[in-house]
mmCIF file of C-alpha atoms and ligand atoms in Angstrom:
data_model
loop_
_atom_site.group_PDB
_atom_site.id
_atom_site.type_symbol
_atom_site.label_atom_id
_atom_site.label_comp_id
_atom_site.label_asym_id
_atom_site.label_seq_id
_atom_site.Cartn_x
_atom_site.Cartn_y
_atom_site.Cartn_z
ATOM 1 C CA MET A 573 -11.737 2.912 -27.620
ATOM 2 C CA THR A 574 -10.801 4.636 -24.377
ATOM 3 C CA ALA A 575 -10.224 2.662 -21.199
ATOM 4 C CA ARG A 576 -12.288 3.004 -18.086
ATOM 5 C CA ILE A 577 -10.239 5.111 -15.693
ATOM 6 C CA LEU A 578 -10.073 3.718 -12.171
ATOM 7 C CA ASP A 579 -10.299 6.671 -9.813
ATOM 8 C CA GLY A 580 -8.745 5.763 -6.460
ATOM 9 C CA ASN A 581 -9.645 9.136 -4.934
ATOM 10 C CA ALA A 582 -13.351 8.623 -5.555
ATOM 11 C CA LEU A 583 -13.298 5.031 -4.266
ATOM 12 C CA ALA A 584 -11.233 6.049 -1.216
ATOM 13 C CA GLN A 585 -13.697 8.831 -0.409
ATOM 14 C CA ARG A 586 -16.615 6.409 -0.518
ATOM 15 C CA LEU A 587 -14.835 3.940 1.766
ATOM 16 C CA GLN A 588 -13.779 6.710 4.128
ATOM 17 C CA ILE A 589 -17.424 7.657 4.800
ATOM 18 C CA GLU A 590 -18.006 4.164 6.231
ATOM 19 C CA LEU A 591 -14.702 4.272 8.110
ATOM 20 C CA ALA A 592 -15.616 7.579 9.749
ATOM 21 C CA GLU A 593 -18.845 5.995 11.001
ATOM 22 C CA LYS A 594 -16.966 3.002 12.431
ATOM 23 C CA ALA A 595 -14.391 5.275 14.091
ATOM 24 C CA ALA A 596 -17.161 7.421 15.613
ATOM 25 C CA GLN A 597 -18.918 4.308 16.944
ATOM 26 C CA PHE A 598 -15.658 3.103 18.476
ATOM 27 C CA THR A 599 -15.043 6.471 20.128
ATOM 28 C CA ALA A 600 -18.587 6.616 21.508
ATOM 29 C CA GLN A 601 -18.357 3.090 22.901
ATOM 30 C CA PHE A 602 -14.851 3.149 24.380
ATOM 31 C CA GLY A 603 -14.393 6.833 25.205
ATOM 32 C CA HIS A 604 -11.285 7.338 23.056
ATOM 33 C CA PRO A 605 -10.646 7.194 19.301
ATOM 34 C CA PRO A 606 -8.706 4.545 17.367
ATOM 35 C CA LYS A 607 -5.030 5.493 17.265
ATOM 36 C CA LEU A 608 -2.258 4.899 14.740
ATOM 37 C CA SER A 609 1.395 5.577 15.600
ATOM 38 C CA ALA A 610 4.005 5.929 12.883
ATOM 39 C CA VAL A 611 7.741 5.553 13.367
ATOM 40 C CA LEU A 612 9.645 7.644 10.851
ATOM 41 C CA ALA A 613 13.376 7.075 11.165
ATOM 42 C CA SER A 614 14.727 8.441 7.910
ATOM 43 C CA ASP A 615 15.217 11.800 6.266
ATOM 44 C CA ASP A 616 13.796 10.577 2.958
ATOM 45 C CA PRO A 617 11.416 13.364 1.809
ATOM 46 C CA ALA A 618 9.104 10.849 0.067
ATOM 47 C CA SER A 619 8.680 8.891 3.331
ATOM 48 C CA ALA A 620 7.950 12.097 5.255
ATOM 49 C CA GLN A 621 5.356 13.030 2.612
ATOM 50 C CA TYR A 622 3.682 9.565 2.837
ATOM 51 C CA VAL A 623 3.472 9.863 6.607
ATOM 52 C CA ARG A 624 2.029 13.406 6.395
ATOM 53 C CA MET A 625 -0.659 12.233 3.972
ATOM 54 C CA LYS A 626 -1.474 9.224 6.144
ATOM 55 C CA ARG A 627 -1.923 11.582 9.102
ATOM 56 C CA ARG A 628 -4.228 13.835 7.094
ATOM 57 C CA ASP A 629 -6.402 10.850 6.149
ATOM 58 C CA CYS A 630 -6.514 9.651 9.769
ATOM 59 C CA LYS A 631 -7.787 13.060 10.839
ATOM 60 C CA LYS A 632 -10.497 12.982 8.166
ATOM 61 C CA VAL A 633 -12.016 9.755 9.497
ATOM 62 C CA GLY A 634 -11.543 10.366 13.239
ATOM 63 C CA ILE A 635 -8.416 8.289 13.933
ATOM 64 C CA ILE A 636 -5.791 9.907 16.162
ATOM 65 C CA SER A 637 -2.352 9.691 14.657
ATOM 66 C CA GLU A 638 1.074 10.512 15.949
ATOM 67 C CA THR A 639 4.482 10.326 14.321
ATOM 68 C CA PHE A 640 7.702 9.482 16.123
ATOM 69 C CA GLU A 641 10.208 11.396 14.045
ATOM 70 C CA MET A 642 13.515 9.785 14.833
ATOM 71 C CA ASP A 643 16.893 10.881 13.657
ATOM 72 C CA ALA A 644 18.175 9.104 10.533
ATOM 73 C CA SER A 645 21.255 8.191 12.602
ATOM 74 C CA SER A 646 19.125 6.443 15.278
ATOM 75 C CA THR A 647 20.453 3.154 16.559
ATOM 76 C CA GLN A 648 18.736 -0.231 16.378
ATOM 77 C CA GLU A 649 18.198 -0.031 20.114
ATOM 78 C CA GLN A 650 16.471 3.358 19.886
ATOM 79 C CA VAL A 651 14.126 2.191 17.111
ATOM 80 C CA GLU A 652 13.371 -1.019 19.027
ATOM 81 C CA GLU A 653 12.689 0.928 22.234
ATOM 82 C CA THR A 654 10.218 3.139 20.385
ATOM 83 C CA ILE A 655 8.399 0.115 18.944
ATOM 84 C CA ALA A 656 8.360 -1.599 22.356
ATOM 85 C CA SER A 657 6.858 1.466 24.035
ATOM 86 C CA LEU A 658 4.100 1.577 21.396
ATOM 87 C CA ASN A 659 3.429 -2.136 21.880
ATOM 88 C CA ASP A 660 2.930 -1.453 25.590
ATOM 89 C CA ASP A 661 0.656 1.562 25.164
ATOM 90 C CA PRO A 662 -2.976 0.392 25.327
ATOM 91 C CA ARG A 663 -4.175 3.591 23.645
ATOM 92 C CA VAL A 664 -2.148 2.744 20.477
ATOM 93 C CA HIS A 665 -4.020 0.308 18.213
ATOM 94 C CA GLY A 666 -1.836 0.355 15.102
ATOM 95 C CA ILE A 667 1.924 0.710 14.581
ATOM 96 C CA LEU A 668 3.474 1.640 11.274
ATOM 97 C CA VAL A 669 7.236 1.518 10.821
ATOM 98 C CA GLN A 670 7.849 3.579 7.714
ATOM 99 C CA LEU A 671 10.106 1.838 5.200
ATOM 100 C CA PRO A 672 12.797 2.047 4.044
ATOM 101 C CA LEU A 673 14.649 2.250 7.337
ATOM 102 C CA PRO A 674 18.169 3.711 7.311
ATOM 103 C CA PRO A 675 20.927 1.218 6.459
ATOM 104 C CA GLN A 676 22.214 0.781 10.037
ATOM 105 C CA ILE A 677 18.815 -0.594 11.109
ATOM 106 C CA ASP A 678 18.032 -4.280 10.736
ATOM 107 C CA GLU A 679 14.578 -4.069 9.165
ATOM 108 C CA GLU A 680 13.632 -7.673 9.822
ATOM 109 C CA ARG A 681 14.428 -7.419 13.545
ATOM 110 C CA ALA A 682 12.501 -4.144 13.835
ATOM 111 C CA LEU A 683 9.401 -5.439 12.005
ATOM 112 C CA GLN A 684 9.194 -8.647 13.983
ATOM 113 C CA LEU A 685 9.055 -6.639 17.199
ATOM 114 C CA VAL A 686 5.712 -5.058 16.267
ATOM 115 C CA ALA A 687 2.971 -6.711 18.354
ATOM 116 C CA LEU A 688 0.832 -8.837 16.014
ATOM 117 C CA PRO A 689 -2.513 -7.249 17.016
ATOM 118 C CA LYS A 690 -1.015 -3.831 16.132
ATOM 119 C CA ASP A 691 0.696 -4.873 12.872
ATOM 120 C CA VAL A 692 -1.604 -2.790 10.647
ATOM 121 C CA ASP A 693 0.993 -2.769 7.838
ATOM 122 C CA GLY A 694 0.992 -6.581 7.770
ATOM 123 C CA PHE A 695 4.809 -6.696 7.541
ATOM 124 C CA HIS A 696 5.458 -8.887 10.593
ATOM 125 C CA PRO A 697 7.066 -12.109 9.283
ATOM 126 C CA ILE A 698 4.200 -14.165 10.766
ATOM 127 C CA ASN A 699 1.623 -12.116 8.890
ATOM 128 C CA ILE A 700 3.596 -12.274 5.639
ATOM 129 C CA GLY A 701 4.057 -16.032 6.176
ATOM 130 C CA LYS A 702 0.322 -16.543 6.672
ATOM 131 C CA LEU A 703 -0.402 -14.452 3.601
ATOM 132 C CA ALA A 704 1.814 -16.822 1.615
ATOM 133 C CA MET A 705 0.151 -19.989 2.893
ATOM 134 C CA LYS A 706 -2.910 -21.792 1.687
ATOM 135 C CA GLY A 707 -5.735 -21.920 4.204
ATOM 136 C CA ARG A 708 -4.170 -19.297 6.490
ATOM 137 C CA GLU A 709 -5.071 -15.659 6.802
ATOM 138 C CA PRO A 710 -2.837 -12.903 8.202
ATOM 139 C CA SER A 711 -4.265 -10.637 10.912
ATOM 140 C CA PHE A 712 -3.601 -7.783 8.499
ATOM 141 C CA ALA A 713 -2.554 -7.639 4.850
ATOM 142 C CA PRO A 714 -0.210 -4.939 3.478
ATOM 143 C CA ALA A 715 -1.995 -1.770 2.431
ATOM 144 C CA THR A 716 -0.756 -1.206 -1.128
ATOM 145 C CA PRO A 717 -1.644 -4.635 -2.544
ATOM 146 C CA SER A 718 -4.933 -4.521 -0.592
ATOM 147 C CA GLY A 719 -5.688 -1.196 -2.273
ATOM 148 C CA CYS A 720 -4.902 -2.747 -5.679
ATOM 149 C CA MET A 721 -7.325 -5.602 -4.917
ATOM 150 C CA GLU A 722 -10.061 -3.049 -4.147
ATOM 151 C CA LEU A 723 -9.389 -1.286 -7.450
ATOM 152 C CA LEU A 724 -9.621 -4.620 -9.310
ATOM 153 C CA LYS A 725 -12.920 -5.279 -7.559
ATOM 154 C CA GLU A 726 -14.109 -1.820 -8.586
ATOM 155 C CA ALA A 727 -13.144 -2.656 -12.195
ATOM 156 C CA GLY A 728 -15.340 -5.757 -11.988
ATOM 157 C CA VAL A 729 -12.476 -8.131 -12.817
ATOM 158 C CA ASN A 730 -13.110 -11.843 -12.418
ATOM 159 C CA LEU A 731 -9.730 -12.939 -11.066
ATOM 160 C CA SER A 732 -10.473 -16.648 -11.043
ATOM 161 C CA GLY A 733 -8.347 -18.168 -13.804
ATOM 162 C CA ALA A 734 -7.217 -14.747 -15.047
ATOM 163 C CA ASN A 735 -3.625 -14.270 -16.203
ATOM 164 C CA ALA A 736 -2.157 -11.724 -13.825
ATOM 165 C CA VAL A 737 1.297 -10.252 -14.332
ATOM 166 C CA VAL A 738 2.936 -8.511 -11.399
ATOM 167 C CA LEU A 739 5.787 -6.305 -12.455
ATOM 168 C CA GLY A 740 8.150 -5.962 -9.492
ATOM 169 C CA ARG A 741 9.055 -8.241 -6.578
ATOM 170 C CA SER A 742 9.392 -5.913 -3.606
ATOM 171 C CA ASN A 743 8.454 -6.994 -0.091
ATOM 172 C CA ILE A 744 6.050 -4.049 0.152
ATOM 173 C CA VAL A 745 4.141 -4.490 -3.101
ATOM 174 C CA GLY A 746 5.145 -7.113 -5.704
ATOM 175 C CA LEU A 747 5.509 -10.214 -3.537
ATOM 176 C CA PRO A 748 2.446 -9.738 -1.280
ATOM 177 C CA MET A 749 0.437 -8.660 -4.358
ATOM 178 C CA ALA A 750 1.302 -11.911 -6.120
ATOM 179 C CA MET A 751 0.266 -13.931 -3.064
ATOM 180 C CA MET A 752 -3.082 -12.148 -2.847
ATOM 181 C CA LEU A 753 -3.760 -12.748 -6.534
ATOM 182 C CA VAL A 754 -2.933 -16.452 -6.150
ATOM 183 C CA LYS A 755 -5.374 -16.634 -3.230
ATOM 184 C CA ALA A 756 -7.972 -15.054 -5.518
ATOM 185 C CA ASN A 757 -7.344 -17.968 -7.953
ATOM 186 C CA ALA A 758 -5.494 -15.968 -10.611
ATOM 187 C CA THR A 759 -2.627 -17.508 -12.584
ATOM 188 C CA VAL A 760 0.213 -15.272 -11.523
ATOM 189 C CA THR A 761 3.509 -14.409 -13.190
ATOM 190 C CA ILE A 762 5.992 -12.235 -11.333
ATOM 191 C CA CYS A 763 8.233 -10.277 -13.695
ATOM 192 C CA HIS A 764 11.321 -8.280 -12.762
ATOM 193 C CA SER A 765 14.541 -6.836 -14.131
ATOM 194 C CA ARG A 766 15.867 -10.277 -15.127
ATOM 195 C CA THR A 767 12.696 -11.432 -16.886
ATOM 196 C CA GLN A 768 13.276 -12.442 -20.476
ATOM 197 C CA ASP A 769 10.770 -11.239 -23.034
ATOM 198 C CA LEU A 770 8.720 -9.126 -20.679
ATOM 199 C CA THR A 771 6.564 -7.899 -23.554
ATOM 200 C CA ALA A 772 5.396 -11.452 -24.332
ATOM 201 C CA GLN A 773 4.377 -11.906 -20.681
ATOM 202 C CA LEU A 774 2.511 -8.609 -20.628
ATOM 203 C CA ARG A 775 0.741 -9.114 -23.960
ATOM 204 C CA ARG A 776 -1.166 -12.114 -22.638
ATOM 205 C CA ALA A 777 -2.029 -10.548 -19.280
ATOM 206 C CA ASP A 778 -5.647 -9.929 -18.291
ATOM 207 C CA VAL A 779 -4.434 -8.062 -15.221
ATOM 208 C CA VAL A 780 -1.216 -6.043 -14.947
ATOM 209 C CA ILE A 781 0.107 -4.666 -11.663
ATOM 210 C CA ALA A 782 3.009 -2.331 -12.401
ATOM 211 C CA ALA A 783 5.245 -1.745 -9.367
ATOM 212 C CA ILE A 784 8.818 -1.202 -10.494
ATOM 213 C CA GLY A 785 9.306 2.538 -9.971
ATOM 214 C CA ARG A 786 10.360 3.383 -13.539
ATOM 215 C CA PRO A 787 8.518 6.355 -15.054
ATOM 216 C CA ASN A 788 6.328 5.549 -18.096
ATOM 217 C CA PHE A 789 8.176 2.232 -18.536
ATOM 218 C CA VAL A 790 5.308 0.021 -19.726
ATOM 219 C CA GLN A 791 4.426 0.821 -23.320
ATOM 220 C CA ALA A 792 0.897 0.673 -24.680
ATOM 221 C CA ASP A 793 1.778 -1.846 -27.382
ATOM 222 C CA TRP A 794 2.917 -4.335 -24.701
ATOM 223 C CA LEU A 795 -0.671 -4.505 -23.402
ATOM 224 C CA ASN A 796 -3.792 -6.086 -24.820
ATOM 225 C CA GLU A 797 -7.261 -4.610 -25.181
ATOM 226 C CA LYS A 798 -8.749 -6.813 -22.402
ATOM 227 C CA ALA A 799 -6.134 -5.796 -19.828
ATOM 228 C CA VAL A 800 -7.002 -4.129 -16.553
ATOM 229 C CA VAL A 801 -3.925 -2.184 -15.469
ATOM 230 C CA ILE A 802 -3.155 -1.074 -11.928
ATOM 231 C CA ASP A 803 -0.261 1.355 -11.809
ATOM 232 C CA VAL A 804 1.490 1.448 -8.437
ATOM 233 C CA GLY A 805 4.357 3.657 -9.642
ATOM 234 C CA THR A 806 4.640 7.172 -8.262
ATOM 235 C CA ASN A 807 7.601 8.713 -10.047
ATOM 236 C CA ARG A 808 8.526 12.369 -9.950
ATOM 237 C CA ILE A 809 9.722 13.707 -13.289
ATOM 238 C CA ASP A 810 10.916 17.179 -14.256
ATOM 239 C CA ASP A 811 8.358 19.197 -16.167
ATOM 240 C CA PRO A 812 9.193 22.862 -16.846
ATOM 241 C CA SER A 813 5.625 23.399 -18.103
ATOM 242 C CA ASP A 814 4.255 22.600 -14.634
ATOM 243 C CA LYS A 815 4.375 25.510 -12.173
ATOM 244 C CA ARG A 816 6.064 23.264 -9.601
ATOM 245 C CA GLY A 817 8.681 22.257 -12.189
ATOM 246 C CA TYR A 818 7.780 18.568 -11.840
ATOM 247 C CA ARG A 819 4.857 16.169 -12.056
ATOM 248 C CA TRP A 820 4.041 12.641 -10.935
ATOM 249 C CA VAL A 821 3.777 9.790 -13.421
ATOM 250 C CA GLY A 822 3.240 6.066 -13.043
ATOM 251 C CA ASP A 823 5.173 3.062 -14.332
ATOM 252 C CA VAL A 824 2.846 2.834 -17.337
ATOM 253 C CA ASP A 825 2.680 5.270 -20.247
ATOM 254 C CA PHE A 826 -0.845 6.301 -19.277
ATOM 255 C CA GLU A 827 -1.637 8.623 -22.199
ATOM 256 C CA ALA A 828 -0.955 5.855 -24.731
ATOM 257 C CA ALA A 829 -2.229 2.901 -22.657
ATOM 258 C CA VAL A 830 -5.577 4.540 -21.949
ATOM 259 C CA LYS A 831 -6.338 4.261 -25.674
ATOM 260 C CA VAL A 832 -5.652 0.513 -25.698
ATOM 261 C CA VAL A 833 -6.637 -1.289 -22.504
ATOM 262 C CA ARG A 834 -9.983 -2.049 -20.839
ATOM 263 C CA ALA A 835 -9.312 -0.174 -17.591
ATOM 264 C CA ILE A 836 -6.376 1.637 -16.001
ATOM 265 C CA SER A 837 -5.764 3.378 -12.677
ATOM 266 C CA LYS A 838 -4.699 7.007 -12.531
ATOM 267 C CA VAL A 839 -1.408 8.392 -11.220
ATOM 268 C CA PRO A 840 -1.691 10.342 -9.023
ATOM 269 C CA GLY A 841 -5.116 9.552 -7.605
ATOM 270 C CA GLY A 842 -5.201 5.791 -8.162
ATOM 271 C CA VAL A 843 -3.329 3.390 -5.880
ATOM 272 C CA GLY A 844 -1.963 6.098 -3.513
ATOM 273 C CA PRO A 845 -5.264 7.111 -1.867
ATOM 274 C CA MET A 846 -6.362 3.468 -1.798
ATOM 275 C CA THR A 847 -3.163 2.430 0.021
ATOM 276 C CA ARG A 848 -3.770 5.030 2.698
ATOM 277 C CA THR A 849 -7.420 4.036 3.000
ATOM 278 C CA MET A 850 -6.560 0.360 3.490
ATOM 279 C CA LEU A 851 -4.263 1.394 6.328
ATOM 280 C CA LEU A 852 -7.236 3.159 7.925
ATOM 281 C CA VAL A 853 -9.348 0.018 7.429
ATOM 282 C CA ASN A 854 -6.676 -2.034 9.208
ATOM 283 C CA THR A 855 -6.304 0.485 12.038
ATOM 284 C CA ILE A 856 -10.029 0.590 12.778
ATOM 285 C CA ARG A 857 -10.176 -3.222 12.618
ATOM 286 C CA ALA A 858 -7.209 -3.395 15.020
ATOM 287 C CA ALA A 859 -8.901 -1.006 17.449
ATOM 288 C CA TRP A 860 -12.164 -2.979 17.532
ATOM 289 C CA ARG A 861 -10.382 -6.312 17.953
ATOM 290 C CA GLN A 862 -8.206 -5.032 20.794
ATOM 291 C CA ALA A 863 -11.104 -3.372 22.589
ATOM 292 C CA GLU A 864 -13.296 -6.463 22.277
ATOM 293 C CA ASN A 865 -10.518 -8.773 23.508
ATOM 294 C CA ALA A 866 -9.505 -6.508 26.399
HETATM 295 N N1 LIG B 1385 7.055 2.627 2.334
HETATM 296 C C1 LIG B 1385 6.436 2.621 1.134
HETATM 297 N N2 LIG B 1385 5.209 2.093 1.240
HETATM 298 C C2 LIG B 1385 5.033 1.754 2.527
HETATM 299 C C3 LIG B 1385 3.967 1.149 3.250
HETATM 300 O O1 LIG B 1385 2.903 0.814 2.733
HETATM 301 N N3 LIG B 1385 4.194 0.972 4.587
HETATM 302 C C4 LIG B 1385 5.354 1.323 5.167
HETATM 303 N N4 LIG B 1385 5.486 1.091 6.463
HETATM 304 N N5 LIG B 1385 6.367 1.865 4.533
HETATM 305 C C5 LIG B 1385 6.199 2.083 3.209
#
């Protein structure tokens, strides 16, 4: 049997139609569009590419976006000044500090400076703390795990009581993902490089979220036929047969897994477009909240 393929591009496009309507309504009512400002303080080409794609998506739905391209040798003070000026600008509704920051920057100090109503990435320690706590809700939840949740919804997964395995424990994906799955009443196991007998954990998983950044790492025979697999990995591998000389693959061996599991997301075109769309959702929500509370 072949798995259902979860197409993040198609789902993102559907959601973006609604978002464009909400952005247009906002603009008509308040006389200026929702605005997202990104702070890019590294010379990492992948980060620059993410920010470019985020900007393209903003334009599609009628959100203004701007990028503060700072030198990779910027000081803590310079990064903090940029964030503070965005906090103070009433026309800016969402602030995104692109991670990773260069090593001389204290990430925690920078992220906790972002004004809570503008924390559309959900990385402020208060928002992450609320995400981790029962009965509390963050103002905004991080975009990548939110996008994964939308893909699971699209797959029709009943998360209550499901065995969910999250592969990876990063602050951006693995940890917040696990917290969201717990809140959705799944039984969650977080696996990482020190996990013993990873294959045994994966074989009993109803839901697998792969977010470790290792190309084609998860093998098809580690998965079961009921599994719904969300592949967060975006790994560039050399491929002389491709005219660019490379192609993108996920953390899961897609070609083999698609023959085994119930559903699997594509790479590219799965989690990536959904991550960017959830950022747009958060930005438009931020704009409405700020305008209504002004
Ligand atoms: N770097 C990789 N993913 C993300 C993300 O979702 N937000 C930010 N700010 N940086 C990232």
